[in-house]
Coordinates of C-alpha atoms in Angstrom, one line a residue:
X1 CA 58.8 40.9 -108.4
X2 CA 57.6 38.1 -106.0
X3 CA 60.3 36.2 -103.3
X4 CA 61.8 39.7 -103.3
X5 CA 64.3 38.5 -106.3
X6 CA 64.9 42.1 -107.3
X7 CA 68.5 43.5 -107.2
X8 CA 69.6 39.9 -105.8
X9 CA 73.4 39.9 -106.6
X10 CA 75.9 37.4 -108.5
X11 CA 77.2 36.8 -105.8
X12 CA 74.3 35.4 -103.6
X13 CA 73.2 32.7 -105.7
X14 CA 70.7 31.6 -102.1
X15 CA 68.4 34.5 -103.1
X16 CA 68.1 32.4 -105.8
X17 CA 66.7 29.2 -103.6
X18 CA 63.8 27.9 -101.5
X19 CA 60.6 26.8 -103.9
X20 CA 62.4 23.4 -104.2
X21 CA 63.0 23.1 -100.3
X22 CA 59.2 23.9 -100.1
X23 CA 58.3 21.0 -102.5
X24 CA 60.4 18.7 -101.2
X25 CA 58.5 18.9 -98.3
X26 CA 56.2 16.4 -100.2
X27 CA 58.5 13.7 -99.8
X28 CA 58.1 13.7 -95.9
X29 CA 54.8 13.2 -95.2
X30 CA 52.9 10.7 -92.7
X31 CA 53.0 8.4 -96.1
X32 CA 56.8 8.3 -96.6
X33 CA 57.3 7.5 -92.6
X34 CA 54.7 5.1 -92.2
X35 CA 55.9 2.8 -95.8
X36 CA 59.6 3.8 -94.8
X37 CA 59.7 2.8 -91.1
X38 CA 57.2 -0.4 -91.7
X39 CA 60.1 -1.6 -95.1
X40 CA 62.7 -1.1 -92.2
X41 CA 61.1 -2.9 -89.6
X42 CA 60.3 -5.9 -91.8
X43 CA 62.8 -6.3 -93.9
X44 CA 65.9 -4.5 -92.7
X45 CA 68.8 -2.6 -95.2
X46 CA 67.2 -4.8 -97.8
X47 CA 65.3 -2.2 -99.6
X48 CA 68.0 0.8 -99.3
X49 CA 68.7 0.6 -102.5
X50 CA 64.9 1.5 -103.7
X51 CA 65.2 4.8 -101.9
X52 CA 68.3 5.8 -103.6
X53 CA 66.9 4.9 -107.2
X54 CA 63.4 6.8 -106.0
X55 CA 65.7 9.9 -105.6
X56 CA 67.2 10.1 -108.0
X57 CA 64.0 9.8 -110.3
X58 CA 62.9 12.7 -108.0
X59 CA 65.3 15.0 -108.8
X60 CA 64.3 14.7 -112.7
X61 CA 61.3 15.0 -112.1
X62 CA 61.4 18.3 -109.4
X63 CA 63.6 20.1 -111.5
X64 CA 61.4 19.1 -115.1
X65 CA 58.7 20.9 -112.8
X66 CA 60.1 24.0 -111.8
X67 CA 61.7 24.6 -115.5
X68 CA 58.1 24.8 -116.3
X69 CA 57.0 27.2 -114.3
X70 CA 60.2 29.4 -114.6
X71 CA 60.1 29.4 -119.0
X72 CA 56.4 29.8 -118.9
X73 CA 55.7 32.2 -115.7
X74 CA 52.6 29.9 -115.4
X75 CA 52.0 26.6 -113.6
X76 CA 51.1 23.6 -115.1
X77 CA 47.8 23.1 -113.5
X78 CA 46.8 26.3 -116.1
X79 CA 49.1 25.3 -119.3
X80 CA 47.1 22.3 -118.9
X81 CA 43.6 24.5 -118.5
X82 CA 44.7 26.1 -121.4
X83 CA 45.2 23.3 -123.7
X84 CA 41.8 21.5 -123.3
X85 CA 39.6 22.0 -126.2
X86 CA 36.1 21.5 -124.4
X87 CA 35.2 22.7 -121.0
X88 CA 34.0 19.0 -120.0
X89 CA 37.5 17.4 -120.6
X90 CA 39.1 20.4 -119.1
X91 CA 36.8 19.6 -116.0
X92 CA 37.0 15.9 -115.8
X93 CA 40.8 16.3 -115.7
X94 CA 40.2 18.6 -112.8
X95 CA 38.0 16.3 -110.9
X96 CA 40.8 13.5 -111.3
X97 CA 43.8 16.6 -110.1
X98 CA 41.6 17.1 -107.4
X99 CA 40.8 13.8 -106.2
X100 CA 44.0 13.4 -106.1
X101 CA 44.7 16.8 -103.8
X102 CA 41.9 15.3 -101.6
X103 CA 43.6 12.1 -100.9
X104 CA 47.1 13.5 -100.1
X105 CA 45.0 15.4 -97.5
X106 CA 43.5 13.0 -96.4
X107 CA 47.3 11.4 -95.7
X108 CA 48.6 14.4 -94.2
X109 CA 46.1 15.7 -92.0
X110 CA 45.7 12.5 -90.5
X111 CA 49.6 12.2 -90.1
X112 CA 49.0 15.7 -88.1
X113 CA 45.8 14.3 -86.0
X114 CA 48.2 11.1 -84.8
X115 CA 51.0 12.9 -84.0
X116 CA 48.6 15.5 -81.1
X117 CA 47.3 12.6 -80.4
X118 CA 50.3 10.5 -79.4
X119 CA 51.6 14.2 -78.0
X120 CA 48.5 15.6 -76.0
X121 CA 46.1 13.4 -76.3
X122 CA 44.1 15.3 -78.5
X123 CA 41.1 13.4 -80.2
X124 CA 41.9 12.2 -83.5
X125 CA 38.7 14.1 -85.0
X126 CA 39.9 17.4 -83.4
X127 CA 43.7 16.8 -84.2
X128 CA 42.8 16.6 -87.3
X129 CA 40.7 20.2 -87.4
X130 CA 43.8 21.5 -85.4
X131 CA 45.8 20.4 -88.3
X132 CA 43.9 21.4 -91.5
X133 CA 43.9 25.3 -89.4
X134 CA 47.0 25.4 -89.2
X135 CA 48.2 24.5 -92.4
X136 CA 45.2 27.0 -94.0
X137 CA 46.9 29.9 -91.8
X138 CA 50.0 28.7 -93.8
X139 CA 48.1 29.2 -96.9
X140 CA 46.8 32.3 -95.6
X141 CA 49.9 33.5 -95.2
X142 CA 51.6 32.7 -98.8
X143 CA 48.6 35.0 -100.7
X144 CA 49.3 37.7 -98.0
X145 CA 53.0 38.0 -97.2
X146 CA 54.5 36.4 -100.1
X147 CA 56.7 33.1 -101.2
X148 CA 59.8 34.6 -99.3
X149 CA 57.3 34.0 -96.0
X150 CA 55.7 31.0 -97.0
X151 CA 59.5 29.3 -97.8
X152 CA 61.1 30.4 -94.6
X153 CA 58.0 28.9 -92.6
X154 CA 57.7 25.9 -94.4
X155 CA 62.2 25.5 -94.4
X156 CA 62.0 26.0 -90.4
X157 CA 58.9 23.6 -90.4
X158 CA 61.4 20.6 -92.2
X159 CA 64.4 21.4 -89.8
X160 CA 62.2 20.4 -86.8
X161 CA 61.6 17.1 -88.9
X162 CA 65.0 16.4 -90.4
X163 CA 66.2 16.8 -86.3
X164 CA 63.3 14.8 -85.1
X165 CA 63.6 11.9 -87.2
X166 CA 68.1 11.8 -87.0
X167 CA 68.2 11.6 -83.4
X168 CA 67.2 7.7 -83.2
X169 CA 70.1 7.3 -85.8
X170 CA 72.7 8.9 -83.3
X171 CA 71.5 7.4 -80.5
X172 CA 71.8 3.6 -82.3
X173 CA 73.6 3.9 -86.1
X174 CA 73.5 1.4 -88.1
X175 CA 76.6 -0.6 -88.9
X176 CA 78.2 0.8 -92.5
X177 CA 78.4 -2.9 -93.8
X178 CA 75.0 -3.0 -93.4
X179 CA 73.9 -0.3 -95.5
X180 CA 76.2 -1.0 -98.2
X181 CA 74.7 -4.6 -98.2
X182 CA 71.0 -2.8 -98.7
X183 CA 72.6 -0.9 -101.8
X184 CA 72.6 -4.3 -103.9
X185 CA 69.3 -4.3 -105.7
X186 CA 67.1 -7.6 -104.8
X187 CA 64.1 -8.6 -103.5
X188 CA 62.8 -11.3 -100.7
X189 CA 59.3 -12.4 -101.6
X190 CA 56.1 -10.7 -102.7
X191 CA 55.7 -8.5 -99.5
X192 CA 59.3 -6.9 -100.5
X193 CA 57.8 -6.1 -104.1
X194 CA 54.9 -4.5 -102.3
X195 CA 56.8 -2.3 -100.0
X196 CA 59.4 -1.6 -102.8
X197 CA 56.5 -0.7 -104.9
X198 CA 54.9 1.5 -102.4
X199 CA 58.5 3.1 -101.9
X200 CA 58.4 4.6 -105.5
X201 CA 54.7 5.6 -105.7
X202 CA 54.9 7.4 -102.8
X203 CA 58.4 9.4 -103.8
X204 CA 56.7 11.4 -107.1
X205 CA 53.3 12.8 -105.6
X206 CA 51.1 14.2 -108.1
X207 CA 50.5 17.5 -106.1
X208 CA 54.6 17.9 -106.0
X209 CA 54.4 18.3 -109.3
X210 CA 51.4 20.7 -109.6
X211 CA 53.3 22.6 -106.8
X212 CA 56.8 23.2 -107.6
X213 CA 55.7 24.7 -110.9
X214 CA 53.5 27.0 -109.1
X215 CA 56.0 27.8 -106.5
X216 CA 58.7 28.7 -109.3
X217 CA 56.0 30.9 -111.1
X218 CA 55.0 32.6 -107.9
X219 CA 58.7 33.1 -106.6
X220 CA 60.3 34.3 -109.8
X221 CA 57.1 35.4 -112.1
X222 CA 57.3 38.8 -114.0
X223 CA 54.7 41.3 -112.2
X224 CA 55.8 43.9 -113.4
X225 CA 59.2 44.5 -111.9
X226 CA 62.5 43.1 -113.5
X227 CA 62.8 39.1 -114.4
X228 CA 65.7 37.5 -113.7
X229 CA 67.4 35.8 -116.9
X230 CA 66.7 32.5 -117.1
X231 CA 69.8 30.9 -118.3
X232 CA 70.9 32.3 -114.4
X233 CA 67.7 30.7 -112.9
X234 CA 68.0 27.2 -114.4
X235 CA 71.7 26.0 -112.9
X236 CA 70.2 27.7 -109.4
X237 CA 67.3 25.6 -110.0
X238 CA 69.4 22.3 -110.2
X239 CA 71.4 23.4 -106.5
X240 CA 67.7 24.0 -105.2
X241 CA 66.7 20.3 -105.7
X242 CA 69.7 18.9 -105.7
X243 CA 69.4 20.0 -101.6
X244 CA 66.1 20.1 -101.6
X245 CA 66.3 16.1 -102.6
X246 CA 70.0 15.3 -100.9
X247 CA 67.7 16.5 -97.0
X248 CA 64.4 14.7 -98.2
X249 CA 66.2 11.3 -99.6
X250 CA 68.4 11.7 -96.8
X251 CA 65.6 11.5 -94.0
X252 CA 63.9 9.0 -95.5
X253 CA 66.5 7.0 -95.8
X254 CA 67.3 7.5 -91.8
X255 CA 63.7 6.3 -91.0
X256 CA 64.7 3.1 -92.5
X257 CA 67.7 2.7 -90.8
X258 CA 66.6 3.5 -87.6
X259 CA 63.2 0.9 -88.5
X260 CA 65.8 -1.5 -89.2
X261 CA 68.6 -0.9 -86.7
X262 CA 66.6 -1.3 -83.5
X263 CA 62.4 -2.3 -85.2
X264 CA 63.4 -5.8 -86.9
X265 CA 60.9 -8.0 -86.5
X266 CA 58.6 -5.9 -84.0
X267 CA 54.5 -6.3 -84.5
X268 CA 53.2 -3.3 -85.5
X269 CA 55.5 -0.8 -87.1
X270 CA 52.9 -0.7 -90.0
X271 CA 51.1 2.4 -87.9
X272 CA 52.4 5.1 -87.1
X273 CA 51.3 5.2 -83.1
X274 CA 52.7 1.5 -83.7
X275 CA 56.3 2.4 -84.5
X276 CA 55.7 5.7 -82.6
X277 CA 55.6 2.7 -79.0
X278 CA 58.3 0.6 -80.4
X279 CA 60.7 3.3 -81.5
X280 CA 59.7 4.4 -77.2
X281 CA 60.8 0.8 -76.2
X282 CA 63.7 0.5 -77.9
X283 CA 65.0 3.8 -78.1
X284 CA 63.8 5.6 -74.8
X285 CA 61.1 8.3 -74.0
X286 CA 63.2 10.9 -75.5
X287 CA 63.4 9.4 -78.9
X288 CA 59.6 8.4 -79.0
X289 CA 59.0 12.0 -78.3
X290 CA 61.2 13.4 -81.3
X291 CA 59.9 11.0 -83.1
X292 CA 56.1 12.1 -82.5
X293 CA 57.4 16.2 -82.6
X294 CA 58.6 15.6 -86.1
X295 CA 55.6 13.4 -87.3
X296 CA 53.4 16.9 -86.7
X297 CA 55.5 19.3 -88.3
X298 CA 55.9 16.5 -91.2
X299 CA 51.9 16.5 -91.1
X300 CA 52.0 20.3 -90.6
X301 CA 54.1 21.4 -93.1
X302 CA 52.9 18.2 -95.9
X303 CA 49.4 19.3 -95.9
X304 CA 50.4 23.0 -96.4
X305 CA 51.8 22.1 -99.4
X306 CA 49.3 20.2 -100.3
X307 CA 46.6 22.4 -99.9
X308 CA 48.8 25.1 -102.4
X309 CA 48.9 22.5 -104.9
X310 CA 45.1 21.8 -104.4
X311 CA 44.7 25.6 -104.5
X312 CA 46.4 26.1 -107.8
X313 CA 44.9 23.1 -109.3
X314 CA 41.2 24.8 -108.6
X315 CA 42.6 28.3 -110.1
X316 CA 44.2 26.2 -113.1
X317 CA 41.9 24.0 -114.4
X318 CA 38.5 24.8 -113.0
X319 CA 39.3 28.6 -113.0
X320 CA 36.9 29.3 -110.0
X321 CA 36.9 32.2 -108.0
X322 CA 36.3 30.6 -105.1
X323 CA 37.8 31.9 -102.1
X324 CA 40.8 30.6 -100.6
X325 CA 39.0 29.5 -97.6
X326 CA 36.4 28.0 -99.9
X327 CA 39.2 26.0 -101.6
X328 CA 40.6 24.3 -98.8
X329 CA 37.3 23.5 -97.0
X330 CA 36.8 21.7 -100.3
X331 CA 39.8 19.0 -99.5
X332 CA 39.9 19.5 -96.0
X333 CA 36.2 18.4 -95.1
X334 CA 36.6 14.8 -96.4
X335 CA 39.8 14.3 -94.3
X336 CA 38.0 15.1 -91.1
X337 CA 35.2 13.3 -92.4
X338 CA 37.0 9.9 -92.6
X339 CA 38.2 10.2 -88.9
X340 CA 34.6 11.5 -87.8
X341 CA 33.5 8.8 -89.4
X342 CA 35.9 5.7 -87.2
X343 CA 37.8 4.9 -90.3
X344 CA 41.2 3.4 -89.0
X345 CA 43.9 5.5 -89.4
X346 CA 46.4 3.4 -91.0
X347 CA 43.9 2.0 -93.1
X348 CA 43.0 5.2 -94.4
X349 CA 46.6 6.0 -94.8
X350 CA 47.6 3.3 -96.7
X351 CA 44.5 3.8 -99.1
X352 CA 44.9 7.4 -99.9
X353 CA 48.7 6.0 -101.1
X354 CA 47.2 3.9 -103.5
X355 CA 44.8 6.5 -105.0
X356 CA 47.3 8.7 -105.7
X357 CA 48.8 5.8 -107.4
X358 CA 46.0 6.7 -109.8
X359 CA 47.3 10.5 -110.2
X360 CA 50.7 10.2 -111.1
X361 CA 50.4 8.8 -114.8
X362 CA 48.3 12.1 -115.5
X363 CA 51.0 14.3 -113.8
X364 CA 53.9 12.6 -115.1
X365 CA 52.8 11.9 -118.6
X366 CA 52.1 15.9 -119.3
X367 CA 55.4 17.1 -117.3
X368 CA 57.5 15.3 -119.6
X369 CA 55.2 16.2 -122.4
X370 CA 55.3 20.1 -121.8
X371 CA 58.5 20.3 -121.0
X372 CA 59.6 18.9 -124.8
X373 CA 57.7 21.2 -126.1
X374 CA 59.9 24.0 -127.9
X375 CA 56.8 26.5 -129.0
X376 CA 56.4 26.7 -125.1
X377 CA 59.8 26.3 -123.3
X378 CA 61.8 28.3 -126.1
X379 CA 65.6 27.5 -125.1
X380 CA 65.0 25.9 -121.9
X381 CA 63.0 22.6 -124.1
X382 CA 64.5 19.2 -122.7
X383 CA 67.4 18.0 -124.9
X384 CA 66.7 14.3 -126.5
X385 CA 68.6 12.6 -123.6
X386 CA 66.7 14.4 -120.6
X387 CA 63.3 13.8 -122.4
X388 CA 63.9 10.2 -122.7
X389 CA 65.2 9.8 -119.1
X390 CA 62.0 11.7 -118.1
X391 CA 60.1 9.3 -120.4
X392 CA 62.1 6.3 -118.6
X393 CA 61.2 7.7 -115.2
X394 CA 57.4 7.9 -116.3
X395 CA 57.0 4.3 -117.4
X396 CA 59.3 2.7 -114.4
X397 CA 57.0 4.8 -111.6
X398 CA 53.8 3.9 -113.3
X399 CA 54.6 0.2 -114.1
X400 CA 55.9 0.2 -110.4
X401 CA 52.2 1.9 -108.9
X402 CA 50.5 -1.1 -111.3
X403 CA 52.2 -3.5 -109.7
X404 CA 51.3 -1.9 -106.4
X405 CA 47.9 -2.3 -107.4
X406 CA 48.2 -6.0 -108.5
X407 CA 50.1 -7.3 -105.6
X408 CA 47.2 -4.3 -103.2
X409 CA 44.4 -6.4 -104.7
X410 CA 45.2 -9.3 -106.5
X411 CA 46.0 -11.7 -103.3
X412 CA 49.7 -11.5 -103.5

């Protein structure tokens, strides 16, 4: 059985963990810390609250993901292949999935590229080709050695960020009046809604989704050896992303504490070699380096599990049998391309948030969707309350990513 699950005990319940550790890895990419540490720096503890209620949605959502995968041993990049009637709407809905793998690439590898550049001084082209090998060794790695590998890398890859982001907060924390304050939901102008907005669309990525199934299926899948009940899976399931979430909202939540703490009011913070220099001036060498150490294994480990979701979408819905390497160079190229090319990396950054903005409603929608489904999930089918707080959680995040769009482009 895959993630070596065979013979695990009742009484080690962490066999048991790790895919959702892996996907939460999403929800620390270059994205999160550029949106989190520019809402910080401009509007202080006011938006603390937004990052709570994005968790909390998260958690629904990661754990409605990885049910999937573990009723259906399948992912739901191929329950959705499956379902299509005609090859052509089968494809286009492909094209759309992976757009949307090409744009979180896009976001991650150039969250990489920054980071060896603010390091070493590497060229932002060749940063970025440094990146995108590493993270398809990574890949590399999962198909050869197994999800057991793939988790421990990706695991010791997010301890390097949680410590490299914290250590502004211990040198300078933030006052405990102050964060309660940020807990009381409100708003202070347009640019607030914008950064709020941006908050939420950025917390359920489309390829966390696509992942976490497959990781589930690939940890836990019957292959021949002995499946582990699934009425024992599903309550380890819940401890997986309730720490998978509890480490992710956590760290974002320090970003913006630290942005507001010692960043108020500082030109710049929207970039990320921008907060990178002002987290330097106001924190010390030290804490501008930790800073930058983390933003490249965020990059590195993000676009890892990125590229598996991109990879499983291909298998799933366009059923190629493209090689791996093939795979990847097919959402790698355009990343290095829009860096080869002298497209600004914060621009670019921003942008690839707001097209996968785009992604989530056909993510979302079919998660909650499947996962009501009793033909398919048997007795692990959402009950009527957790299918209408994952149909709640659908509409907010998508009325939330219009309103990013509106306020984006309509001159707010």
């Amino acid at each position: 059985m895959r993630g070596a699950t065979r013979g695990a005990k009742r009484s080690a319940p962490a066999w048991l963990l790790g895919p959702a550790l892996v996907a939460g890895v999403a929800y620390l990419d270059p994205g999160n810390v550029a949106v989190n540490m520019s809402a910080g720096a401009q509007f202080g503890y006011l938006l603390v609250w937004v990052l709570i209620v994005a968790n909390v949605a998260a958690w629904l959502v990661q754990y409605l993901s990885a049910k999937l995968g573990l009723a259906t041993n399948q992912s739901m990049a191929e329950l959705l292949g499956d379902r299509f009637r005609t090859r052509t709407s089968r494809l286009l809905f492909g094209l759309q999935a992976q757009f949307v793998a090409i744009a979180t690439d896009i976001a991650e590898v150039i969250g990489g590229a920054v980071a060896l550049w603010i390091l070493f001084d590497v060229p932002l082209v060749a940063g970025a080709v440094i990146t995108a090998a590493v993270s398809t060794i990574l890949l590399l790695m999962q198909a050869k050695r197994g999800a057991k590998t793939f988790e421990f890398t990706i695991i010791g890859l997010m301890i390097v960020i949680v410590m490299g982001f914290c250590y502004g907060l211990v040198l300078q924390p933030p006052a405990a009046g102050d964060v309660l304050g940020g807990m009381i939901p409100r708003f202070d102008g347009p640019q607030s809604v914008l950064l709020a907005a941006s908050i939420m669309g950025a917390t359920v990525m489309p390829h966390a989704i696509y992942a976490h199934s497959s990781l589930a299926r690939d940890r836990f899948g019957a292959d021949g050896g002995e499946r582990i009940p699934l009425p024992r899976l599903l309550p380890a399931t819940r401890v997986d992303v309730t720490i998978a979430l509890t480490i992710a909202g956590s760290v974002n939540l320090v970003m913006l504490l630290v942005a507001a703490t010692v960043l108020p009011g500082v030109e710049g913070t929207e970039s990320l070699e921008g907060a990178h220099a002002a987290i330097g001036a106001a924190l010390g060498p030290v804490a501008a380096a930790m800073f930058a150490i983390a933003l490249l294994a965020s990059g590195l480990a993000s676009t890892a599990v990125g590229a598996y979701a991109g990879s499983d979408i291909m298998g799933g819905l366009f059923r190629t049998k493209l090689s791996l390497i093939g795979r990847r160079l097919l959402t790698i190229i355009p990343a290095i391309v829009v860096l080869a090319i002298g497209v600004d990396p914060s621009f670019a950054l921003v942008m690839s948030q707001v097209v996968l903005s785009f992604g989530i409603p056909f993510a979302l929608v079919p998660l909650v969707w499947l996962t009501s489904r009793r033909e398919l999930m048997g007795p692990a089918t959402n009950r009527w309350w957790t299918a209408a707080a994952g149909w709640l959680v659908a509409a907010g995040i998508i009325g939330l990513n219009v309103a990013l769009l509106v306020l984006q482009f309509g001159g707010a």
